[in-house]
XYZ file of C-alpha atoms in Angstrom:
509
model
C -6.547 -32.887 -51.042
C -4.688 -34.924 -53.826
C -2.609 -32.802 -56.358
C -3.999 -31.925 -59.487
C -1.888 -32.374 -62.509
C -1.782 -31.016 -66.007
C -0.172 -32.771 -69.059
C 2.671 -31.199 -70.966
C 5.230 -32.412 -73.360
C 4.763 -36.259 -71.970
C 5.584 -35.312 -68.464
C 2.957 -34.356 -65.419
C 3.487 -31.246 -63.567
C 1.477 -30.775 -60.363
C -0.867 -27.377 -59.901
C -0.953 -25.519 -56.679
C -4.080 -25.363 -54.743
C -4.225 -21.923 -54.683
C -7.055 -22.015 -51.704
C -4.541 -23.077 -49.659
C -1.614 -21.116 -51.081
C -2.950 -17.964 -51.032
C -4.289 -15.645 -48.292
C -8.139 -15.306 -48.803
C -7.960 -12.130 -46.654
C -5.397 -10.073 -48.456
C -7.641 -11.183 -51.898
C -9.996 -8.776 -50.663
C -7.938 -6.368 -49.778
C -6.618 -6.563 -53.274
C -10.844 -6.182 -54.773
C -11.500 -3.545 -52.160
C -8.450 -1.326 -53.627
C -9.251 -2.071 -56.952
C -12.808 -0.989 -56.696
C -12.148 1.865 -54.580
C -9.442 3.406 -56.980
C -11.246 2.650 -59.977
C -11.525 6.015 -60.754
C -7.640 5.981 -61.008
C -8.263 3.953 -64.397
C -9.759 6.647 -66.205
C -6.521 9.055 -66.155
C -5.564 7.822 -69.622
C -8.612 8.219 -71.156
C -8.899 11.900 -69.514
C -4.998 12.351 -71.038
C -6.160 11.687 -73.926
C -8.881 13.361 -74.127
C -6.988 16.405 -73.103
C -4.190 15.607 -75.795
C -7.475 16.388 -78.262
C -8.254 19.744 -76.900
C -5.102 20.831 -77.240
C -5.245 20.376 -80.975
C -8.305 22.511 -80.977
C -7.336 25.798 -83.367
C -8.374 29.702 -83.757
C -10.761 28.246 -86.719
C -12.359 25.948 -84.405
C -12.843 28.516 -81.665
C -14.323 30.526 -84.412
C -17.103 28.158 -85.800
C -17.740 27.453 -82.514
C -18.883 31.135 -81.949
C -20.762 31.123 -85.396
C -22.886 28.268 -83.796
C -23.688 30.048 -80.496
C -25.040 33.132 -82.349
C -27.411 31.253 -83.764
C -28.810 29.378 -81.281
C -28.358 32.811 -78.717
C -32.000 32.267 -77.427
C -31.453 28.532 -76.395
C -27.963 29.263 -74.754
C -29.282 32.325 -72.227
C -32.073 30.089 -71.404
C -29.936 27.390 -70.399
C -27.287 29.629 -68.466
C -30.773 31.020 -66.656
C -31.774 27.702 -65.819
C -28.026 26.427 -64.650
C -27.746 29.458 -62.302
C -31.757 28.850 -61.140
C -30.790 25.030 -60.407
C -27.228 25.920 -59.022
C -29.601 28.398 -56.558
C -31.781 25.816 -55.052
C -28.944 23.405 -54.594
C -26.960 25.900 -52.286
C -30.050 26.994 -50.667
C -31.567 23.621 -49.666
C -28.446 21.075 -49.416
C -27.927 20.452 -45.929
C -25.874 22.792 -43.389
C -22.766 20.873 -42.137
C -22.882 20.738 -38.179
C -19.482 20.788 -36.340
C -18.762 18.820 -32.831
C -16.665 21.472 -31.405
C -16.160 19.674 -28.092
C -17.445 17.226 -25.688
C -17.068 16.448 -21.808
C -17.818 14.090 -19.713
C -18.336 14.077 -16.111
C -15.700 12.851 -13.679
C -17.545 11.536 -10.106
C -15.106 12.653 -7.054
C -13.029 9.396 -5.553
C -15.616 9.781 -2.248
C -18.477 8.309 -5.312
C -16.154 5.353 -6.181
C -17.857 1.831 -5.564
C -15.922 -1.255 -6.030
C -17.768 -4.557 -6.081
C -17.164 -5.352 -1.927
C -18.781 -2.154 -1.217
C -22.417 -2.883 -3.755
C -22.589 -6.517 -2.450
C -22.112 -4.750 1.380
C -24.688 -1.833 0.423
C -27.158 -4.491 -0.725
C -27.062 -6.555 2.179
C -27.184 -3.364 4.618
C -30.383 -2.103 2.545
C -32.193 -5.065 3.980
C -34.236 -5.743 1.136
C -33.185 -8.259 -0.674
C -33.119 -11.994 -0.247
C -30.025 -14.028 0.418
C -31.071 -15.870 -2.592
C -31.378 -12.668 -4.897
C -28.219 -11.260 -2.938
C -26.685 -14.329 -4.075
C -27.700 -13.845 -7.415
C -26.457 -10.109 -7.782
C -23.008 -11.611 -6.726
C -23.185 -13.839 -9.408
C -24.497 -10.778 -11.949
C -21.498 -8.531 -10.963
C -18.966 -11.111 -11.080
C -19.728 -11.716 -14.604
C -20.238 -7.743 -15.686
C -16.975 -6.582 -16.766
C -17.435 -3.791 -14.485
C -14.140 -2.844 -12.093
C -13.600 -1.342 -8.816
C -13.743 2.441 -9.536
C -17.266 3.122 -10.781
C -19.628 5.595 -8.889
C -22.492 6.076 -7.687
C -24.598 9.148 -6.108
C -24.328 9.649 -2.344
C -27.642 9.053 -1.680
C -28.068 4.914 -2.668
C -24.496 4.582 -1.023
C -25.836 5.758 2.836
C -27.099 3.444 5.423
C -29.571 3.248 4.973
C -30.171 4.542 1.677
C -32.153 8.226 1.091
C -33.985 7.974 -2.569
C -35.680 10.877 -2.802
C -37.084 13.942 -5.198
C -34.109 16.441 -3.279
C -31.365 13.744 -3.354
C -32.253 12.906 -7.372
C -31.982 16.658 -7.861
C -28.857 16.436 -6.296
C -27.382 13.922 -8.618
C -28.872 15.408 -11.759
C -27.299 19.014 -10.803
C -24.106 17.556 -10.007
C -23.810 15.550 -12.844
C -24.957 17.794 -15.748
C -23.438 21.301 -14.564
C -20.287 19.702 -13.542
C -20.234 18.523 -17.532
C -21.432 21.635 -18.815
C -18.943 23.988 -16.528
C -15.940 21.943 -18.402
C -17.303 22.082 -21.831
C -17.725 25.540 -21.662
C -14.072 26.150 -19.971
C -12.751 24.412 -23.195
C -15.079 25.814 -25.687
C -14.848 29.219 -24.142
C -18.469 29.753 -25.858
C -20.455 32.047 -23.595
C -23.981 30.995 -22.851
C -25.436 33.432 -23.926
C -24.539 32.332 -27.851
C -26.024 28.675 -27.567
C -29.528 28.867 -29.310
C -30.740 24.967 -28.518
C -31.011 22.709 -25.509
C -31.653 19.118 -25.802
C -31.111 16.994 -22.673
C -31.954 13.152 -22.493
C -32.408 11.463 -19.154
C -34.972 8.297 -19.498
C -35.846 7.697 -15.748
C -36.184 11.124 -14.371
C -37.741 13.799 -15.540
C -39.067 15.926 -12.560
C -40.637 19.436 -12.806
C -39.260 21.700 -14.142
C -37.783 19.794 -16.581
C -33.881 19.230 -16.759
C -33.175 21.529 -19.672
C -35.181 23.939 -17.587
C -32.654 23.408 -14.312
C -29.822 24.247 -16.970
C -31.878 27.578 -18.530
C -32.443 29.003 -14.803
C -28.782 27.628 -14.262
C -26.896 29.185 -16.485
C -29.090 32.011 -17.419
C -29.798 31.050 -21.216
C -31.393 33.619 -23.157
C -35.557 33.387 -23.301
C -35.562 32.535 -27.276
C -33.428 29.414 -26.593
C -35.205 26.274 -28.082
C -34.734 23.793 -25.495
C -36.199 20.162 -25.093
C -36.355 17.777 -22.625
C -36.192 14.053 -23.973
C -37.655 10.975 -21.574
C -38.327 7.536 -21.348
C -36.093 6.791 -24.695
C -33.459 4.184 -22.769
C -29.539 4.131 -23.299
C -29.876 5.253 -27.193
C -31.090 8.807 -26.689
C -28.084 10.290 -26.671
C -27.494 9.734 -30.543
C -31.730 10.986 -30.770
C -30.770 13.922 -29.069
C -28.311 14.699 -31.306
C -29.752 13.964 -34.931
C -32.462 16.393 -33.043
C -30.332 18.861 -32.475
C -28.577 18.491 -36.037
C -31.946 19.122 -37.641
C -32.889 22.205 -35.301
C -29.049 23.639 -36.483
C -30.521 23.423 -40.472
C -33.418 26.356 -39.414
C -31.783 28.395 -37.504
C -28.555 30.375 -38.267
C -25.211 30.245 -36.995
C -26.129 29.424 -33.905
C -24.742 26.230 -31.286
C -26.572 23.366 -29.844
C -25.661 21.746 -26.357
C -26.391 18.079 -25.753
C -26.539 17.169 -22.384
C -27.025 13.363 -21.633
C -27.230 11.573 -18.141
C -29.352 8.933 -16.288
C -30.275 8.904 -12.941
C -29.566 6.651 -9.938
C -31.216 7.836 -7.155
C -34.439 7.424 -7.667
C -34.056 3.997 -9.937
C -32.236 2.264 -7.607
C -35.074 -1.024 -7.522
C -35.350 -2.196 -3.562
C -37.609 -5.500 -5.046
C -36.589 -9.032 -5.597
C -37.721 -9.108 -9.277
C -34.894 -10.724 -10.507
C -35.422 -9.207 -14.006
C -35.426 -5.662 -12.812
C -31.929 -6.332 -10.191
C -29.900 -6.677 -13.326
C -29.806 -3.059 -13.878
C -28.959 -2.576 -10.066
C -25.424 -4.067 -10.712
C -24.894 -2.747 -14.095
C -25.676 0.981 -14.438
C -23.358 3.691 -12.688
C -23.260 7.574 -12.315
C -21.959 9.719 -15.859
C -23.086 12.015 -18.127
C -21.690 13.890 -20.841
C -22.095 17.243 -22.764
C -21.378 18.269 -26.166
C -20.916 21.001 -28.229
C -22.868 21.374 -31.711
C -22.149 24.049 -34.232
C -23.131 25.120 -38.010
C -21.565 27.965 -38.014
C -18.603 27.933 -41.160
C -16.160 29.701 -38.765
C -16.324 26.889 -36.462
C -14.850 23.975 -38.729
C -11.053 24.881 -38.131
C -11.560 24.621 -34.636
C -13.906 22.057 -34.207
C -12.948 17.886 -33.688
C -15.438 16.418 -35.668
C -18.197 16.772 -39.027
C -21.145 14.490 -38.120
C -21.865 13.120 -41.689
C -24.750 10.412 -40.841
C -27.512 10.024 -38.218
C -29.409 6.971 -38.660
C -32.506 5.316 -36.078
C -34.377 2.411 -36.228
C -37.114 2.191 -34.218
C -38.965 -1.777 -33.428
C -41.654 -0.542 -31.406
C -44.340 -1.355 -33.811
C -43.511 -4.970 -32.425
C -44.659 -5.744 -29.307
C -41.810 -8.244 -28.642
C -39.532 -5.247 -29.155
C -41.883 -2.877 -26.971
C -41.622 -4.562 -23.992
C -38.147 -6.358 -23.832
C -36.995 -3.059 -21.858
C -40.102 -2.068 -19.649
C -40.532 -0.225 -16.143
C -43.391 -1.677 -13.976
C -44.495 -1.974 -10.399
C -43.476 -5.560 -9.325
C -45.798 -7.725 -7.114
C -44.457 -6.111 -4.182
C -45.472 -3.052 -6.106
C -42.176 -1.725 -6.335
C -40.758 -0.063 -9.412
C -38.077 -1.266 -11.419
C -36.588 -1.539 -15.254
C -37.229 -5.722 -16.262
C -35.217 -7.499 -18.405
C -36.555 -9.073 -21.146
C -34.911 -12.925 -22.162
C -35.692 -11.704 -25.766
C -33.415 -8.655 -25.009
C -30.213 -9.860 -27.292
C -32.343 -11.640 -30.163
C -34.314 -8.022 -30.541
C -31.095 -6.019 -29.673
C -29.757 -7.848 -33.014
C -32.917 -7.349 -35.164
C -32.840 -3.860 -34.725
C -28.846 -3.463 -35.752
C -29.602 -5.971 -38.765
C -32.541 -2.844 -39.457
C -30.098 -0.637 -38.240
C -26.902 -1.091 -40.490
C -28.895 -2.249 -43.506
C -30.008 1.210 -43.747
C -26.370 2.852 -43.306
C -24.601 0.069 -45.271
C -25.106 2.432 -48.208
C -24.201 5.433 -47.440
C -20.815 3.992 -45.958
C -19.504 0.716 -47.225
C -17.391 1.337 -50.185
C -18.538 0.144 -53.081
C -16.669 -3.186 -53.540
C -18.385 -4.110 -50.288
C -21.678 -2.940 -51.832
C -21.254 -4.859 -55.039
C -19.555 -8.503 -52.698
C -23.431 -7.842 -50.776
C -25.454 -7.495 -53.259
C -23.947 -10.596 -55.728
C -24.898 -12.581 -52.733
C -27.983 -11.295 -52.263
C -29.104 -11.987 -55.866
C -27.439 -14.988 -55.881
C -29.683 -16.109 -52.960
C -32.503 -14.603 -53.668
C -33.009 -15.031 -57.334
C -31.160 -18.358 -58.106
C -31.485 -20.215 -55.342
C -28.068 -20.338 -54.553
C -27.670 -22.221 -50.585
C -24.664 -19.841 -49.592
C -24.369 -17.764 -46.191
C -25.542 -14.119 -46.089
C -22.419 -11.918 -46.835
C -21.439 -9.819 -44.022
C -20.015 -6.467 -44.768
C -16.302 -5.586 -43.470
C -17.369 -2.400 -41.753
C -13.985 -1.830 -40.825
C -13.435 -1.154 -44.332
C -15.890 2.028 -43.498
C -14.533 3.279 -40.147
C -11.092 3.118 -38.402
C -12.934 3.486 -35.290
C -15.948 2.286 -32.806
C -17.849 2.932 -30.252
C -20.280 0.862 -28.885
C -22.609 1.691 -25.937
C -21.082 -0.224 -23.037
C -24.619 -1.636 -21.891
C -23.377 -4.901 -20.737
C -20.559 -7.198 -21.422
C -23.000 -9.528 -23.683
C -23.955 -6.957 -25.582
C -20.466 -6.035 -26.448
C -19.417 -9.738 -27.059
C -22.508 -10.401 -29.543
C -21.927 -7.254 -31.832
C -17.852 -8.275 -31.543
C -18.797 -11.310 -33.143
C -21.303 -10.222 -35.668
C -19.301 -7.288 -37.110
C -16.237 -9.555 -36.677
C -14.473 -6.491 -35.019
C -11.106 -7.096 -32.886
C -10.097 -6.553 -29.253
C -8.343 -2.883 -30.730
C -11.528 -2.062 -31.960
C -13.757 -2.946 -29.000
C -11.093 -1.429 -26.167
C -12.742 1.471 -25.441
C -16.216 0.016 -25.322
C -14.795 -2.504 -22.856
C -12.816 -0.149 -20.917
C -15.613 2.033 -20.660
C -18.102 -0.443 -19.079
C -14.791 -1.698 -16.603
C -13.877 2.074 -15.497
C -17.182 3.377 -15.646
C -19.605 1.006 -16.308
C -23.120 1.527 -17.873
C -23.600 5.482 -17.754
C -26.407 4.930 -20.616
C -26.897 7.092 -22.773
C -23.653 9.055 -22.033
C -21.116 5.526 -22.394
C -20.404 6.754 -26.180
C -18.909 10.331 -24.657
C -16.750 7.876 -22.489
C -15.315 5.883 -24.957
C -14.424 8.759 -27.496
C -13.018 10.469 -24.559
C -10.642 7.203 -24.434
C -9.875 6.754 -28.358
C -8.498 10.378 -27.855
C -6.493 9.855 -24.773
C -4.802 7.027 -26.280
C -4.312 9.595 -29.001
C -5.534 7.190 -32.064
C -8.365 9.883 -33.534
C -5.893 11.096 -37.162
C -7.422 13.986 -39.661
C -9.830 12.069 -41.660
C -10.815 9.352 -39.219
C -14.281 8.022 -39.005
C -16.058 6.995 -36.238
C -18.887 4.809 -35.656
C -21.224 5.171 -32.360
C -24.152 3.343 -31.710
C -26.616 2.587 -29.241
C -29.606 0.404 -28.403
C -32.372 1.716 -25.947
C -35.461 1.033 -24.575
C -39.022 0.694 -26.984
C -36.864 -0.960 -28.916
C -34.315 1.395 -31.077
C -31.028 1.120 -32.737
C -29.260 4.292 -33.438
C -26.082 5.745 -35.021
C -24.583 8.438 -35.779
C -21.004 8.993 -38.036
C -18.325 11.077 -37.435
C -15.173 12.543 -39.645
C -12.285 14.034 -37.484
C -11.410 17.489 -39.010
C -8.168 17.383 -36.769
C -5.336 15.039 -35.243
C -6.542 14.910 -31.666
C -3.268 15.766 -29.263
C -3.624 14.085 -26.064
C -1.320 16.445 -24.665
C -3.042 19.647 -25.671
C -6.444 18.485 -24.511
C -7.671 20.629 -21.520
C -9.603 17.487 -19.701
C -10.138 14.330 -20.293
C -11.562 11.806 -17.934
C -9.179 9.424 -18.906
C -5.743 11.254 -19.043
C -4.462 10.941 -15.534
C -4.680 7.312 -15.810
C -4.835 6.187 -19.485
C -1.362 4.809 -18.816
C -3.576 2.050 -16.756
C -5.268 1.019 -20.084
C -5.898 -1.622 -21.688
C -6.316 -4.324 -18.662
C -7.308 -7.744 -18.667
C -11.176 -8.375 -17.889
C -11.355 -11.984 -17.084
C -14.905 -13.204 -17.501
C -15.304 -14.287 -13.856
C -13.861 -12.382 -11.069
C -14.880 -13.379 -7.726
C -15.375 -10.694 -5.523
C -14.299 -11.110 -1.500
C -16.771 -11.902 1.391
């Protein structure tokens, strides 16, 4: 681009081009501070406004009595109504609900499954075509997944044993062994936790789940427990805006989430190639956390959870059936795979984070969206849609760990970096897809690598089956020690962490 030049006293000095010569990025970090410390700009006025009051005299004080004396009716009647409204506000403003803790459950090394072992446990099942065998090779290859994930004893036998006992098995295992260690570090007793939610799409035997816990751990016969089903990976984050609005009725009281999927008995035996994604991607995990609303609680607790938020795209039918369990022609039972999966996965964040912009984005991102927005919308203008910075919001993410597509596509869209997508990737590599449980994972990991400060937000969501987008918010009330925390999955190895996840990785014949 040629100079441009300005005329001055008979000589021709060149200008700058500031595009080029200045840093567009720290531009906005200059707006964003100004905006956000506006309020800063009003100390003067406040001084000296102050300044004035303090000229105020005895005289003054006096007329000002003279003046309330004779309007005594109107100023009772306005302290009456100023205590009525103060009243309400106390008594219906929300209660604040307090994570204390959260687990998560820890397979034994006899579970782990590295790729060599699926591809041999496939081709031992005998079900599957060396095409479609060939084709789960190629799946896994490309997952992000490593070589320590689990799964339940019963899929990994020759040949394999899915059954009702086996499933119970699993679930038992899973859930108590995430319970017994959230309790050892809460040191709540059970007989103080007033609600029970558990999520668990795929199985949902009878009793229920939350009623294996109840008869498990001998919860008292008032508790309020519910048993969630059939809501996909996101049901975690429904299970707990659930459980935040039970804690606003009822009084000092705690909540446990528990959240888990199945194996067992969804392990699909077809050759529906739609339905044998899921065989390579999902693993053995759950998780259970600790809710509170009790005001004695906040000191010790980790987290405030200031916003839930769910979108739900099931009124579409494009949306309803992207993530759907059917009998195949071989009338065999499996989860398929829509091809619309990612272009409805991002409809339903667009939903999703319109509604929490809001009620997170500072305001200079507010004001940069909605310039843009008029701008297209009223004149016409042909400019891009402006993306908020959501990092601007939250110093941390977690994003369920459904898939390495998944992660790469909301990456890109909320133009997040490979510091802010580690423990989402790490998750699915150590791990891999635990559904609705993957978020406990990688909070588990932000705090081993000790990065959660006082004051921190975080950011989960999760997309699930029907279709739904969720979220859910969370301020740190405490800088989380690594070294003080009583378990962790990650802790005896999170000097492993970060490692290089190529996109390909062949696994050996």
């Amino acid at each position: 681009m040629a100079d441009r030049e300005v005329a001055g006293g008979g000589r021709r000095f060149p200008l700058p081009d500031f595009l080029q010569s200045v840093n567009l990025k720290y531009v906005k970090l200059g707006y964003h501070y100004l905006i956000t410390h506006a309020a800063y700009i009003s100390i003067p006025f406040i001084l000296a406004a102050s300044t004035q009051l303090s000229q105020v005299t005895v005289e003054d004080l006096r007329l000002l009595g003279d003046q309330l004396q004779h309007n005594l009716v109107a100023v009772v009647l306005c302290l009456a109504l100023s205590v009525v409204l103060a009243t309400v506000y106390f008594m219906s403003r929300p209660r604040p609900v307090y994570l204390v803790d959260f687990a998560c459950y820890k397979p034994e090394d006899a579970r782990k499954c590295t790729r060599e072992i699926f591809m041999e446990q496939s081709s031992l099942a005998g079900s599957f075509t060396e095409e479609n065998l060939a084709f789960q090779r190629k799946i896994l290859e490309r997952s992000g997944l490593g070589q320590d994930t689990y799964f339940p004893e019963a899929v990994m036998r020759v040949p394999p044993n899915p059954c009702m006992a086996e499933a119970r098995k699993e679930a038992e295992m899973v859930m108590f062994g995430a319970i017994d260690e959230l309790l050892a570090k809460t040191g709540v007793k059970v007989r103080d936790i007033g609600v029970l939610v558990v999520n668990c799409s795929l199985f949902n035997p009878t009793p229920s789940l939350s009623s294996m816990i109840v008869n498990h751990y001998k919860l008292r016969g008032d508790v309020t427990s519910l048993n969630l089903g059939g809501m996909g990976c996101s049901a975690g984050l429904i299970s707990i805006d659930l459980a935040k609005q039970l804690l606003q009725v009822q009084r000092n009281t705690y909540a446990l989430v528990v959240s888990t999927e199945n194996i067992t008995l969804n392990w699909y035996f077809g050759n529906n190639r739609s339905m044998l994604v899921s065989n390579c991607l999902f693993r053995m995990g759950g998780a259970a956390v600790l809710l509170s609303n009790r005001s004695s609680d906040k000191r010790r607790s980790k987290y405030q959870l200031i916003h839930t938020v769910r979108t739900h795209k099931g009124a579409e039918n494009r949306s309803y059936g992207c993530v759907f369990q059917e009998e195949d022609n071989d009338g065999k039972v499996g989860v398929a795979l829509s091809k619309d999966l990612m272009s409805v996965a991002g409809e339903a964040l667009k939903t999703n984070i319109t509604t929490l912009g809001p009620l997170v984005l500072p305001m200079s991102e507010q004001l940069l969206f909605l310039a843009t927005l008029l701008a297209r919308k009223l004149f016409k203008v042909n400019i891009r849609p402006y993306i908020p910075d959501f990092k601007l919001a939250f110093e941390h993410f977690c994003i369920h760990a459904g898939g390495r597509a998944v992660l790469d596509e909301l990456e890109k869209n909320l133009e997040l970096s490979d510091w802010h997508m580690e423990p989402s990737r790490m998750t699915l590599y150590r791990f891999g897809n635990t559904s609705s449980s993957s978020l406990w994972y990688e909070l588990a990991y932000t705090e081993a690598k000790g990065r959660i400060r006082r004051g921190d937000r975080t950011w989960q969501i999760a997309f699930g089956s029907g279709f739904k987008c969720n979220s859910a918010v969370w301020r740190a009330l405490r800088t989380i020690n690594p070294a003080k925390e009583k378990q962790n999955p990650w802790l005896d190895e999170i000097h492993n962490f970060p490692v290089d996840v190529p996109k390909v990785v062949a696994i050996k014949s």
